[in-house]
Amino acid sequence: MTAPAISFVVPGNAVPKARPRSVRLPNGKIRTYTPARTQHYEQKVAIYALQILKGANWPIADAKSRFHMRVLLVFADLRRRDGDNCVKVIQDALNGIAYADDYQVVSHAVSRSLDRANPRTEVVITRLEASR
């Protein structure tokens, strides 16, 4: 029996997860925030995932479920990017959508490719069979 899986494609270059930023407010408190570029890419990933999951039988309520994620990063140029940070932004974007929390993603595989005309991120998430 094949484990259940979903797949979707996010057009455009992947955006690596940026480190949180901190600013000191006039009242002396420190505010930490996620950079806008990271937030926008997380929202983009969530939108494309929701389009696929809308009609799928993909329950996320079970916090005991475990998942494998396969990510193909197809870039339009050869600039250096950290593949793990690209996967992290995707995993964070899918919290509450494809799984309850990204701690449930117990393994992932990431690969890169070049396609100047069609940059994209291809994501496949497989629900792993429960271990006995």
mmCIF file with all atom_site columns, C-alpha atoms in Angstrom, residues 75-127:
data_model
loop_
_atom_site.group_PDB
_atom_site.id
_atom_site.type_symbol
_atom_site.label_atom_id
_atom_site.label_alt_id
_atom_site.label_comp_id
_atom_site.label_asym_id
_atom_site.label_entity_id
_atom_site.label_seq_id
_atom_site.pdbx_PDB_ins_code
_atom_site.Cartn_x
_atom_site.Cartn_y
_atom_site.Cartn_z
_atom_site.occupancy
_atom_site.B_iso_or_equiv
_atom_site.pdbx_formal_charge
_atom_site.auth_seq_id
_atom_site.auth_comp_id
_atom_site.auth_asym_id
_atom_site.auth_atom_id
_atom_site.pdbx_PDB_model_num
ATOM 1  C CA . PHE A 1 75  ? 16.271 28.566 -9.559  1.00 0.00 ? 75  PHE A CA 1
ATOM 2  C CA . ALA A 1 76  ? 16.534 31.060 -12.419 1.00 0.00 ? 76  ALA A CA 1
ATOM 3  C CA . ASP A 1 77  ? 20.194 31.800 -11.673 1.00 0.00 ? 77  ASP A CA 1
ATOM 4  C CA . LEU A 1 78  ? 23.270 30.272 -10.085 1.00 0.00 ? 78  LEU A CA 1
ATOM 5  C CA . ARG A 1 79  ? 23.511 32.496 -6.997  1.00 0.00 ? 79  ARG A CA 1
ATOM 6  C CA . ARG A 1 80  ? 24.424 30.644 -3.812  1.00 0.00 ? 80  ARG A CA 1
ATOM 7  C CA . ARG A 1 81  ? 21.497 29.868 -1.531  1.00 0.00 ? 81  ARG A CA 1
ATOM 8  C CA . ASP A 1 82  ? 21.182 27.731 1.571   1.00 0.00 ? 82  ASP A CA 1
ATOM 9  C CA . GLY A 1 83  ? 18.866 24.843 0.676   1.00 0.00 ? 83  GLY A CA 1
ATOM 10 C CA . ASP A 1 84  ? 18.105 24.049 4.323   1.00 0.00 ? 84  ASP A CA 1
ATOM 11 C CA . ASN A 1 85  ? 16.875 27.616 4.891   1.00 0.00 ? 85  ASN A CA 1
ATOM 12 C CA . CYS A 1 86  ? 14.645 27.316 1.830   1.00 0.00 ? 86  CYS A CA 1
ATOM 13 C CA . VAL A 1 87  ? 13.156 24.107 3.244   1.00 0.00 ? 87  VAL A CA 1
ATOM 14 C CA . LYS A 1 88  ? 12.686 25.748 6.662   1.00 0.00 ? 88  LYS A CA 1
ATOM 15 C CA . VAL A 1 89  ? 10.537 28.541 5.238   1.00 0.00 ? 89  VAL A CA 1
ATOM 16 C CA . ILE A 1 90  ? 8.387  25.937 3.447   1.00 0.00 ? 90  ILE A CA 1
ATOM 17 C CA . GLN A 1 91  ? 8.025  23.808 6.583   1.00 0.00 ? 91  GLN A CA 1
ATOM 18 C CA . ASP A 1 92  ? 7.027  26.843 8.654   1.00 0.00 ? 92  ASP A CA 1
ATOM 19 C CA . ALA A 1 93  ? 4.521  27.962 6.017   1.00 0.00 ? 93  ALA A CA 1
ATOM 20 C CA . LEU A 1 94  ? 2.770  24.585 6.165   1.00 0.00 ? 94  LEU A CA 1
ATOM 21 C CA . ASN A 1 95  ? 2.218  24.563 9.944   1.00 0.00 ? 95  ASN A CA 1
ATOM 22 C CA . GLY A 1 96  ? -1.499 24.076 10.507  1.00 0.00 ? 96  GLY A CA 1
ATOM 23 C CA . ILE A 1 97  ? -2.055 23.365 6.814   1.00 0.00 ? 97  ILE A CA 1
ATOM 24 C CA . ALA A 1 98  ? -0.316 20.110 5.827   1.00 0.00 ? 98  ALA A CA 1
ATOM 25 C CA . TYR A 1 99  ? 0.485  19.073 9.414   1.00 0.00 ? 99  TYR A CA 1
ATOM 26 C CA . ALA A 1 100 ? -0.127 20.394 12.897  1.00 0.00 ? 100 ALA A CA 1
ATOM 27 C CA . ASP A 1 101 ? 3.482  21.460 13.441  1.00 0.00 ? 101 ASP A CA 1
ATOM 28 C CA . ASP A 1 102 ? 6.716  21.091 11.485  1.00 0.00 ? 102 ASP A CA 1
ATOM 29 C CA . TYR A 1 103 ? 8.246  18.898 14.195  1.00 0.00 ? 103 TYR A CA 1
ATOM 30 C CA . GLN A 1 104 ? 6.170  16.168 12.512  1.00 0.00 ? 104 GLN A CA 1
ATOM 31 C CA . VAL A 1 105 ? 8.418  16.341 9.432   1.00 0.00 ? 105 VAL A CA 1
ATOM 32 C CA . VAL A 1 106 ? 10.931 13.724 10.494  1.00 0.00 ? 106 VAL A CA 1
ATOM 33 C CA . SER A 1 107 ? 12.917 13.613 7.258   1.00 0.00 ? 107 SER A CA 1
ATOM 34 C CA . HIS A 1 108 ? 13.389 15.670 4.168   1.00 0.00 ? 108 HIS A CA 1
ATOM 35 C CA . ALA A 1 109 ? 15.309 15.567 0.922   1.00 0.00 ? 109 ALA A CA 1
ATOM 36 C CA . VAL A 1 110 ? 16.251 18.702 -0.957  1.00 0.00 ? 110 VAL A CA 1
ATOM 37 C CA . SER A 1 111 ? 17.746 19.070 -4.407  1.00 0.00 ? 111 SER A CA 1
ATOM 38 C CA . ARG A 1 112 ? 18.436 22.017 -6.681  1.00 0.00 ? 112 ARG A CA 1
ATOM 39 C CA . SER A 1 113 ? 18.209 22.632 -10.361 1.00 0.00 ? 113 SER A CA 1
ATOM 40 C CA . LEU A 1 114 ? 18.491 25.489 -12.845 1.00 0.00 ? 114 LEU A CA 1
ATOM 41 C CA . ASP A 1 115 ? 15.728 26.613 -15.200 1.00 0.00 ? 115 ASP A CA 1
ATOM 42 C CA . ARG A 1 116 ? 16.120 30.252 -16.186 1.00 0.00 ? 116 ARG A CA 1
ATOM 43 C CA . ALA A 1 117 ? 12.693 30.351 -17.827 1.00 0.00 ? 117 ALA A CA 1
ATOM 44 C CA . ASN A 1 118 ? 10.660 28.596 -15.128 1.00 0.00 ? 118 ASN A CA 1
ATOM 45 C CA . PRO A 1 119 ? 11.988 28.938 -11.557 1.00 0.00 ? 119 PRO A CA 1
ATOM 46 C CA . ARG A 1 120 ? 9.819  27.114 -9.023  1.00 0.00 ? 120 ARG A CA 1
ATOM 47 C CA . THR A 1 121 ? 9.695  25.004 -5.911  1.00 0.00 ? 121 THR A CA 1
ATOM 48 C CA . GLU A 1 122 ? 8.215  21.515 -6.165  1.00 0.00 ? 122 GLU A CA 1
ATOM 49 C CA . VAL A 1 123 ? 7.049  20.052 -2.856  1.00 0.00 ? 123 VAL A CA 1
ATOM 50 C CA . VAL A 1 124 ? 5.956  16.488 -2.130  1.00 0.00 ? 124 VAL A CA 1
ATOM 51 C CA . ILE A 1 125 ? 4.811  15.575 1.381   1.00 0.00 ? 125 ILE A CA 1
ATOM 52 C CA . THR A 1 126 ? 4.312  11.920 2.233   1.00 0.00 ? 126 THR A CA 1
ATOM 53 C CA . ARG A 1 127 ? 2.536  10.744 5.357   1.00 0.00 ? 127 ARG A CA 1
#
